[in-house]
Short mmCIF file of C-alpha atoms and ligand atoms in Angstrom, two decimals:
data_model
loop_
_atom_site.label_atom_id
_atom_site.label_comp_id
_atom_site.label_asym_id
_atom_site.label_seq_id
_atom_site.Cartn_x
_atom_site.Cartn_y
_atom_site.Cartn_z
CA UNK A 718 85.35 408.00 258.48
CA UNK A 719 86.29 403.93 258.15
CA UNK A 720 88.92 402.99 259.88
CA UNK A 721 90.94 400.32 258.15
CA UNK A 722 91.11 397.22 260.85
CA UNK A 723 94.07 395.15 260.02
CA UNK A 724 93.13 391.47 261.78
CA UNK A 725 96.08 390.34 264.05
CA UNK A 726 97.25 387.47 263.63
CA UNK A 727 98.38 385.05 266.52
CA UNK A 728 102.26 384.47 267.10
CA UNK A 729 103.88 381.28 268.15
CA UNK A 730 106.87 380.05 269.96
CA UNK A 731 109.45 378.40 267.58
CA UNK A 732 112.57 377.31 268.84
CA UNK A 733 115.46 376.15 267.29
CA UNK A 734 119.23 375.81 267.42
CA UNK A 735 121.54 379.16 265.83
CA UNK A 736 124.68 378.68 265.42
CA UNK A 737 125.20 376.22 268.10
CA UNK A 738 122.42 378.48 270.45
CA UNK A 739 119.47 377.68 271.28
CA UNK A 740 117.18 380.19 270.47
CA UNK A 741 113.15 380.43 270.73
CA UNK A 742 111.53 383.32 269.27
CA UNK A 743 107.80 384.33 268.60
CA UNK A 744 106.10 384.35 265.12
CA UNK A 745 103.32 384.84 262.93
CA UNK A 746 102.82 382.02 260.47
CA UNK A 747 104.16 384.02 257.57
CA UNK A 748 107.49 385.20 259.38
CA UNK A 749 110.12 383.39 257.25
CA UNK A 750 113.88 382.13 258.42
CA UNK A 751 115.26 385.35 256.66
CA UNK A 752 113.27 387.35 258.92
CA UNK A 753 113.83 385.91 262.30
CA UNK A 754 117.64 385.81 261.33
CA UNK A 755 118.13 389.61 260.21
CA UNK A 756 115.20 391.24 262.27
CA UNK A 757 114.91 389.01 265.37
CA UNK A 758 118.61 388.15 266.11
CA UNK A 759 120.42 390.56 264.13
CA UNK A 760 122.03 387.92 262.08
CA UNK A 761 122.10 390.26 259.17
CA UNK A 762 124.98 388.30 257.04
CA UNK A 763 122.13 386.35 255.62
CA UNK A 764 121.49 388.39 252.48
CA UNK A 765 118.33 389.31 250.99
CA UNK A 766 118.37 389.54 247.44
CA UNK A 767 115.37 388.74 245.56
CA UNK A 768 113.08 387.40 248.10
CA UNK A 769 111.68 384.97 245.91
CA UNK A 770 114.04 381.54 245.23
CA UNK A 771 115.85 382.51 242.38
CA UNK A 772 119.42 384.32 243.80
CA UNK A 773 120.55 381.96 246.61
CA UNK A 774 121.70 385.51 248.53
CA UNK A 775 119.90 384.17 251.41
CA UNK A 776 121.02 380.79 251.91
CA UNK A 777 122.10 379.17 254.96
CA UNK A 778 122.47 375.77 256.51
CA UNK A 779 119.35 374.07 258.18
CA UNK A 780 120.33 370.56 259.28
CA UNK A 781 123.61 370.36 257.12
CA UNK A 782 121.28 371.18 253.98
CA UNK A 783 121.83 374.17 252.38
CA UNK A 784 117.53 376.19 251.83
CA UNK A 785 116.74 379.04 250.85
CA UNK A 786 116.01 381.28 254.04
CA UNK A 787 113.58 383.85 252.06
CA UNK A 788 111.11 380.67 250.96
CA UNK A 789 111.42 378.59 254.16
CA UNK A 790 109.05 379.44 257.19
CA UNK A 791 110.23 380.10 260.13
CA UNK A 792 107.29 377.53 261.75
CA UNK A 793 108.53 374.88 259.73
CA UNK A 794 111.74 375.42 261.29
CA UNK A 795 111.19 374.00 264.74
CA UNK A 796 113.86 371.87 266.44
CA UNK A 797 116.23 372.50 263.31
CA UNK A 798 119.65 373.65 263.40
CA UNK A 799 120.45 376.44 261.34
CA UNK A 800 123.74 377.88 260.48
CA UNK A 801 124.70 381.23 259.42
CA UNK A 802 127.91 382.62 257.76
CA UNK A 803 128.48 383.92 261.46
CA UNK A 804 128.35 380.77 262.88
CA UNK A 805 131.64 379.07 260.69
CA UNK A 806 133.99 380.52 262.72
CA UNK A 807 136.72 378.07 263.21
CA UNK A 808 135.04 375.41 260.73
CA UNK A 809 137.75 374.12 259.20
CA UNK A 810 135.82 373.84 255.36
CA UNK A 811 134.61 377.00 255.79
CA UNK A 812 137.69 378.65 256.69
CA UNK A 813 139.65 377.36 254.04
CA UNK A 814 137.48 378.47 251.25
CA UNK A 815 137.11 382.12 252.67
CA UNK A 816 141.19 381.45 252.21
CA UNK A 817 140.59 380.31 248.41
CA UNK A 818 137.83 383.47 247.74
CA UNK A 819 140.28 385.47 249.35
CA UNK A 820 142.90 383.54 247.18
CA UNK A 821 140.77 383.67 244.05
CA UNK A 822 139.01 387.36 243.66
CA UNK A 823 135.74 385.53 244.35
CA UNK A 824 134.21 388.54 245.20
CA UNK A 825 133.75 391.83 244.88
CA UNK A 826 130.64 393.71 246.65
CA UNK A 827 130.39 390.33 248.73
CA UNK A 828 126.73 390.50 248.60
CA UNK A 829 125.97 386.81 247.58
CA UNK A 830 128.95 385.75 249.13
CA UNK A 831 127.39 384.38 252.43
CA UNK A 832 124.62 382.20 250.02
CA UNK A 833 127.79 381.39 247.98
CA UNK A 834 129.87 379.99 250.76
CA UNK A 835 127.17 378.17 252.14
CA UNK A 836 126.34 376.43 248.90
CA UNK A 837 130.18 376.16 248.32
CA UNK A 838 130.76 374.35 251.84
CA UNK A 839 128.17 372.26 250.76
CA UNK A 840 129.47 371.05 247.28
CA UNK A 841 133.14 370.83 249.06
CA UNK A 842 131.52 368.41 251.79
CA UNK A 843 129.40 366.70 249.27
CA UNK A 844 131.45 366.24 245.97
CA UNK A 845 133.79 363.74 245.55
CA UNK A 846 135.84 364.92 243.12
CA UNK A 847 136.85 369.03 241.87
CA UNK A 848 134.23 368.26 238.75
CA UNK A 849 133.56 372.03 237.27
CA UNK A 850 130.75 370.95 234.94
CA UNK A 851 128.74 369.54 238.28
CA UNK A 852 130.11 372.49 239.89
CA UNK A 853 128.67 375.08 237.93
CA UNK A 854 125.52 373.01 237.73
CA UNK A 855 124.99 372.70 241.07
CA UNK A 856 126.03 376.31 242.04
CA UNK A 857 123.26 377.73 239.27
CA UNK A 858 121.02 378.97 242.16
CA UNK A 859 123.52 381.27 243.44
CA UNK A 860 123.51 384.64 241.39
CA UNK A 861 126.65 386.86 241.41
CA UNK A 862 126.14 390.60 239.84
CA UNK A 863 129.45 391.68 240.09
CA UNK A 864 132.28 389.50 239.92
CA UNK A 865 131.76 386.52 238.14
CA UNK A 866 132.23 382.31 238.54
CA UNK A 867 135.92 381.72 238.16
CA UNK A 868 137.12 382.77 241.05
CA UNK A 869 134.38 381.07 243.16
CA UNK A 870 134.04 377.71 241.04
CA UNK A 871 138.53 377.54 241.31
CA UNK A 872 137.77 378.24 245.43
CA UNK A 873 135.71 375.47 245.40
CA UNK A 874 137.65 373.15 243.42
CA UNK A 875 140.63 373.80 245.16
CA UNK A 876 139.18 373.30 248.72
CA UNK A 877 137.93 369.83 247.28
CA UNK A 878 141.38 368.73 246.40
CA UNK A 879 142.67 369.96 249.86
CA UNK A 880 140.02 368.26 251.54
CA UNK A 881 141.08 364.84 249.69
CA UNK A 882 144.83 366.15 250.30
CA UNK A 883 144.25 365.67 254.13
CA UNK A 884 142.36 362.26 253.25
CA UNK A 885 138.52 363.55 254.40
CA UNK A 886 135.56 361.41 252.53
CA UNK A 887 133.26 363.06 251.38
CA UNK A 888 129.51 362.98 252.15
CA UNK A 889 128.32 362.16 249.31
CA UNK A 890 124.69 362.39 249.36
CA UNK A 891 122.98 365.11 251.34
CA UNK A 892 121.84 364.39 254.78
CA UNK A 893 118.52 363.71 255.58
CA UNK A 894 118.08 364.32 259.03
CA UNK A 895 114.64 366.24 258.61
CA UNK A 896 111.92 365.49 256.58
CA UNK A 897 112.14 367.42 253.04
CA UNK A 898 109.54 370.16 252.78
CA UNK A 899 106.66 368.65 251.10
CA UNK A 900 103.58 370.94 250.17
CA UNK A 901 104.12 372.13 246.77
CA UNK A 902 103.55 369.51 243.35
CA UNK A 903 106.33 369.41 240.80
CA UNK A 904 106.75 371.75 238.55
CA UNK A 905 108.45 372.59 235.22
CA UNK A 906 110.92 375.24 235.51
CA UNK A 907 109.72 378.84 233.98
CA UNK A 908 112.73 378.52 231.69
CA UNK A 909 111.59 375.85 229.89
CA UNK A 910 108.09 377.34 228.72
CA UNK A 911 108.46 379.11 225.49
CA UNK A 912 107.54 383.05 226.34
CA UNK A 913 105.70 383.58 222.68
CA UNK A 914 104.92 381.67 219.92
CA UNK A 915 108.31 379.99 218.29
CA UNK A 916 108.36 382.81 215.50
CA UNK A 917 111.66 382.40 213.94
CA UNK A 918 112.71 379.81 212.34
CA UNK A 919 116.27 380.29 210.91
CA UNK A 920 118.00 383.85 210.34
CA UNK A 921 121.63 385.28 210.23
CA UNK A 922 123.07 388.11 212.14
CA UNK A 923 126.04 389.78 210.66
CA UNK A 924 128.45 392.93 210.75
CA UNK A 925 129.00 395.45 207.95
CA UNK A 926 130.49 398.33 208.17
CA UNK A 927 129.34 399.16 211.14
CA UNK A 928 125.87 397.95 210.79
CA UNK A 929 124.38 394.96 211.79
CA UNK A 930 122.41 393.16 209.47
CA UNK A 931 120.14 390.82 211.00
CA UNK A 932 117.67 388.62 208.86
CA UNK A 933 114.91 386.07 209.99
CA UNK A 934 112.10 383.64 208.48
CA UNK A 935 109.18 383.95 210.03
CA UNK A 936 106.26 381.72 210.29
CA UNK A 937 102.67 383.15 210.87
CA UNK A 938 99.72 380.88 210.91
CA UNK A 939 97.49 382.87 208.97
CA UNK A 940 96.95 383.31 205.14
CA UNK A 941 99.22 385.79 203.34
CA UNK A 942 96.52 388.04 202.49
CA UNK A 943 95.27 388.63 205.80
CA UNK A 944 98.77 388.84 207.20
CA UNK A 945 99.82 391.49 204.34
CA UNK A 946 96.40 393.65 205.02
CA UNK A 947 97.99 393.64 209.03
CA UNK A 948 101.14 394.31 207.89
CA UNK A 949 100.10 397.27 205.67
CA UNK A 950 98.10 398.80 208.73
CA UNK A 951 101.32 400.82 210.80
CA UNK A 952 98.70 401.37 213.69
CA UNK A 953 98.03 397.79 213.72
CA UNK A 954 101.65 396.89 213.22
CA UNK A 955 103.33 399.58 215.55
CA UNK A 956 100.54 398.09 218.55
CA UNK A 957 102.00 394.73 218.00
CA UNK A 958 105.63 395.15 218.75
CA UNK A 959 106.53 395.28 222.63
CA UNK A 960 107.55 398.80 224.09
CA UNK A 961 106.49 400.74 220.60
CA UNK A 962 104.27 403.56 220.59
CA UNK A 963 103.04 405.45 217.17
CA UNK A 964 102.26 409.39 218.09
CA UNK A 965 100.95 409.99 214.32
CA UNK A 966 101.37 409.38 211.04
CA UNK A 967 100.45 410.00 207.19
CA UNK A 968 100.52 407.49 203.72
CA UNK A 969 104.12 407.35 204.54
CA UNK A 970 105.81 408.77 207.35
CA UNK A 971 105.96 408.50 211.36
CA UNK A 972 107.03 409.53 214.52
CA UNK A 973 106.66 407.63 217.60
CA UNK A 974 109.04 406.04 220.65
CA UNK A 975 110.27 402.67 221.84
CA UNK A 976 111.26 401.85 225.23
CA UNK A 977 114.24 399.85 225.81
CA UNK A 978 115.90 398.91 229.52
CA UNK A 979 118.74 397.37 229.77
CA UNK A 980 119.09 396.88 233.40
CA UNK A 981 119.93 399.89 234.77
CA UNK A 982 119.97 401.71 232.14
CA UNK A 983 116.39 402.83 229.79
CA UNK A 984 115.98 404.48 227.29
CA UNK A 985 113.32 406.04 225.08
CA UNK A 986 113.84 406.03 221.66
CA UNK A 987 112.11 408.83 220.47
CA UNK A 988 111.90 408.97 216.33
CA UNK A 989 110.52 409.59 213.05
CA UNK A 990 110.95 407.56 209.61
CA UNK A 991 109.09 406.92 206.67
CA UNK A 992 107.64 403.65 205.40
CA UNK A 993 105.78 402.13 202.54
CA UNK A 994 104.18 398.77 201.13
CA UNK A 995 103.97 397.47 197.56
CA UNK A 996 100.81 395.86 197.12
CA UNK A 997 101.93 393.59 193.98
CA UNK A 998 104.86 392.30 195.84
CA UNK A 999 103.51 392.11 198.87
CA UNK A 1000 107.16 393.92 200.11
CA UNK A 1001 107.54 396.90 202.88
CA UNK A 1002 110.13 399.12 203.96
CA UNK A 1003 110.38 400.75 207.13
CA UNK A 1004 113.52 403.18 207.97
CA UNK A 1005 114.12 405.66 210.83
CA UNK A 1006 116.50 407.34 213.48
CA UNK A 1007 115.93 408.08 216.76
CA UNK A 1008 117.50 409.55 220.01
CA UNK A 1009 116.87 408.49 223.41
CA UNK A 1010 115.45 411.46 225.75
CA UNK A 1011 118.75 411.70 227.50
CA UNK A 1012 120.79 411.91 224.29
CA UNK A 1013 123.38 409.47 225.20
CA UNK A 1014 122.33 406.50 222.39
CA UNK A 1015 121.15 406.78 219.27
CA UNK A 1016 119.69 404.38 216.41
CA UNK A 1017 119.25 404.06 212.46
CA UNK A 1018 118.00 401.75 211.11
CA UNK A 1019 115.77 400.03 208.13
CA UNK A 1020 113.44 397.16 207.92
CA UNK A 1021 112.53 395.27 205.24
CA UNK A 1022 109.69 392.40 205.14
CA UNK A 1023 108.28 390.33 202.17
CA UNK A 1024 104.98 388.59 203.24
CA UNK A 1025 104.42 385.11 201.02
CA UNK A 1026 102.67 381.86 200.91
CA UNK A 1027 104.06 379.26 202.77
CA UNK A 1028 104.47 376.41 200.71
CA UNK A 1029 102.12 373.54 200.72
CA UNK A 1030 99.55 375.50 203.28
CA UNK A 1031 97.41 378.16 201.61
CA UNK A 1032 96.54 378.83 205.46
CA UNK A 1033 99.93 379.90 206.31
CA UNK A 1034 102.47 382.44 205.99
CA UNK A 1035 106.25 383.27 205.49
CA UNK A 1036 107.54 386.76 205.80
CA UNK A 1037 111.20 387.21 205.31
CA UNK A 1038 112.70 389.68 207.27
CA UNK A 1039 115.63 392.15 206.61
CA UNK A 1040 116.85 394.35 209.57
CA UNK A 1041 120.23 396.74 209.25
CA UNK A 1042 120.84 399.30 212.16
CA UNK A 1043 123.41 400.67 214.14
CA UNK A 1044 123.27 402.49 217.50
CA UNK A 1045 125.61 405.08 218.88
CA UNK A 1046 126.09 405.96 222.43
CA UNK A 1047 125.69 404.19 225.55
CA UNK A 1048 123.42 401.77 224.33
CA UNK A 1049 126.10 400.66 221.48
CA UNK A 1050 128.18 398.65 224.03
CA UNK A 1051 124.92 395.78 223.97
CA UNK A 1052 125.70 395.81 219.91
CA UNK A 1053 127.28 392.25 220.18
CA UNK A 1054 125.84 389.41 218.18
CA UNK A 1055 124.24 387.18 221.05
CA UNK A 1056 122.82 389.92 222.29
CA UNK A 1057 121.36 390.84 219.28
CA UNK A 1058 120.54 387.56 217.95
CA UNK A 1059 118.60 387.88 221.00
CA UNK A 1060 117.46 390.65 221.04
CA UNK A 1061 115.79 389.95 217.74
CA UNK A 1062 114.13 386.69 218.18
CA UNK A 1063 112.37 388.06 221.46
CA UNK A 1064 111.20 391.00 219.82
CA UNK A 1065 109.55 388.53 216.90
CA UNK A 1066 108.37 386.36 219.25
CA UNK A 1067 106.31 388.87 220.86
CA UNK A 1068 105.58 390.56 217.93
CA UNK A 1069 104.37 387.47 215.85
CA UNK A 1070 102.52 386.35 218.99
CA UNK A 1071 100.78 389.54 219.29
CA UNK A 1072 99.94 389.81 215.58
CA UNK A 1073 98.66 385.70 215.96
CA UNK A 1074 96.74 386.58 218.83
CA UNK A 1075 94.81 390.04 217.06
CA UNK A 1076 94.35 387.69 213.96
CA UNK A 1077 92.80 385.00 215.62
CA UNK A 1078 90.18 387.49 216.90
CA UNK A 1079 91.70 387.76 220.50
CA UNK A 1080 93.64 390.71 222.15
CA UNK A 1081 97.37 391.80 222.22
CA UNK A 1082 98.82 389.88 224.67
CA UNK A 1083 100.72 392.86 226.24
CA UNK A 1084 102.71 395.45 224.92
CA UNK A 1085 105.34 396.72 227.84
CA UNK A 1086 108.67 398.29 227.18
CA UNK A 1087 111.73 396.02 225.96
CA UNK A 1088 113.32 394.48 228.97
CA UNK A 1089 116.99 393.35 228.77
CA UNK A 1090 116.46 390.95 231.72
CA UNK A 1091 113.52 389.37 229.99
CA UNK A 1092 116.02 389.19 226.73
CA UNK A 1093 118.97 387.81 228.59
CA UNK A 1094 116.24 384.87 230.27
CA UNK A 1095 114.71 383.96 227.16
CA UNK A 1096 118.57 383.74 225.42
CA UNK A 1097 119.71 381.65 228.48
CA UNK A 1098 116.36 379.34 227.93
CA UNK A 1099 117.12 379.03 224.38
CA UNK A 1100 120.63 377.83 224.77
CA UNK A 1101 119.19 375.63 227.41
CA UNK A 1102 117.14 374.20 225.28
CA UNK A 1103 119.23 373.38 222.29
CA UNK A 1104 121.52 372.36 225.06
CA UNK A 1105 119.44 369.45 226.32
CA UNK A 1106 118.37 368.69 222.81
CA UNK A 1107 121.98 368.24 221.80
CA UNK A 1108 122.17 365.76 224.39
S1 FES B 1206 116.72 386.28 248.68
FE1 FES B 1206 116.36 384.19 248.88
S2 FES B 1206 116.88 383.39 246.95
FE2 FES B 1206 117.08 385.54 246.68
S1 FES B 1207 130.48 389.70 244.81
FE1 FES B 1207 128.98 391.21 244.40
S2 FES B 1207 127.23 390.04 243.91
FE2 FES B 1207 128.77 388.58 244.08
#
């Protein structure tokens, strides 16, 4: 039998100052600041979230700068001083805003609440002024689940005005006293890269009766015939929409399933419907139900599409899209029009990407289930961007 030999790697001495100790401890290369904090000296208020950058659980002081401790090495750490949430007792900053959290409702579970107060010392030290907008800006790396920004951004606002009350300067810029961490080029944020192809131009979202009625305009870059011979192909169709699954079929009805997870909470839409396509007019209908497997949501729903010419580009397509559905259940409380606005544009995104991609002779891109977290990123991204091209 082959035994599996794992190479060991050497450790090194790394010493550095923790919470006003010194401390030296022994590492491999890869052992981040997280790590030596919470598994070396049982410093386990820093808070490991994500591991990865994006929810500022595990952030802590290293030379009066706020980092990441899940990204930074521990190597890189040497002769830096590092300060935990355990290490501001008696700071006179940081005890006032545990006062305003406290004060506030700032949290809840408290699990990003040592990142947040580290970050919020930081801005109270650093801004000049109680500015919210540059506030929230600033505080965009921290990620609360549970209990949301007022309470923290008021904390912080009111700790700056007490901290001008008692006539302390601020810092202003961020010290400096190490070198910054060089190693990795610029880069443009994920947000900022469109996910799919920018399918939808302009569409409405309303209520009636209980149903939402969503409509779209969507541009394909192919002719209308050969996007109305995809369209009239339900295999074809069904593998280009994200999460949906066709079991079988006949000249005009279905059954099949549709993942959805929002968060915590999936479900598996499992249906049947009937469909058909008008040749002449180059129009299809598509309605259905379905339950999920747990029985706590279901959906109804119809779709409509009308494949044309776009005008002034024989080599292009419009297909106007009518949607009208309503879900029951568990799932109904996600039934508000952001969400759905959305929800809609991400699922023609990926779906007019998808058909682009088998069109142009290439593969489908993917087709996994329907995340909500994907959703919400690609919503937050799109308000982004119409934010910055507002201004
Ligand atoms: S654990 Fe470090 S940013 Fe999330
Ligand atoms: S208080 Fe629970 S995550 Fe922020």
């Amino acid at each position: 039998m082959n035994a599996t030999v794992t190479p060991s790697v050497a450790k090194q001495p790394v010493s550095l100052i923790v919470n006003n100790m010194p401390e030296t401890v022994h590492v491999t290369p890869r052992t981040t600041l997280a790590e030596i904090l919470r598994d070396h000296l049982d410093l386990t208020g820093t808070h490991l979230g994500c591991e990865q950058g994006v929810c500022g659980a595990c952030t802590v002081m290293v030379d009066g700068r706020p980092e990441r401790a899940c990204l930074t090495f521990a190597v890189s750490c040497e002769g830096a001083a590092v300060e935990t949430v355990e290490g501001f007792k008696g700071d006179d900053l940081m005890d006032r805003l545990r006062a305003a959290f406290h004060r506030n409702h700032a949290l809840q579970c408290g699990f990003c609440t040592p990142g947040m107060l580290a970050t919020a010392r930081d801005l109270v030290e650093r801004l000049d002024t109680a500015d919210e907008v540059r506030i929230r800006n600033e505080l965009s790396g921290n990620l609360c689940r549970c209990t949301g920004y007022v309470g923290i951004v008021n904390s912080i606002m009111q700790v700056i005005e007490e901290r001008r009350a008692c006539g302390l300067p601020c810092t202003g810029t961020p010290r400096l006293d190490r070198a910054p961490p060089t190693g990795f080029a610029p880069f443009d944020a994920d947000i900022f890269k469109q996910p799919s192809a920018p399918a939808v131009s302009s569409g409405t979202m309303t209520v009636e009766n209980g149903w939402s009625v969503v409509k779209r305009e969507v541009a394909i870059n192919h002719s209308s015939d050969t996007v109305w011979a995809h369209f009239s192909d339900l295999d074809a169709v069904a593998a280009c929409l994200p999460g949906a699954k066709l079991a079988q079929h006949d000249d005009s009805t279905f059954e099949g399933h549709i993942s959805v997870a929002f968060g915590p909470i999936a479900a598996k839409f499992e249906g049947e419907g009937t469909y058909k396509t008008d040749d002449s007019t180059r129009i299809g209908t598509v309605s259905g139900r379905g339950k999920d497997r747990g029985g706590q949501s279901a959906v109804e729903g119809e779709l409509s599409y009308t494949v044309r010419r776009a005008q002034g580009n024989p080599d292009a397509s419009v297909v106007d899209v009518g949607f009208r559905f309503r879900i029951q259940g568990i799932l109904g409380q996600f039934n508000r029009p952001e969400l759905v606005n959305g929800f809609v544009d991400y699922i023609l995104g990926e779906f007019v990407a998808n058909c682009d991609s088998v069109l142009s002779g290439g593969e489908l891109r993917y087709n996994k289930g329907i995340s909500a977290f994907t959703m919400i990123r690609v919503i937050i991204a799109g308000k982004l961007r119409a934010l910055f091209q507002r201004s």
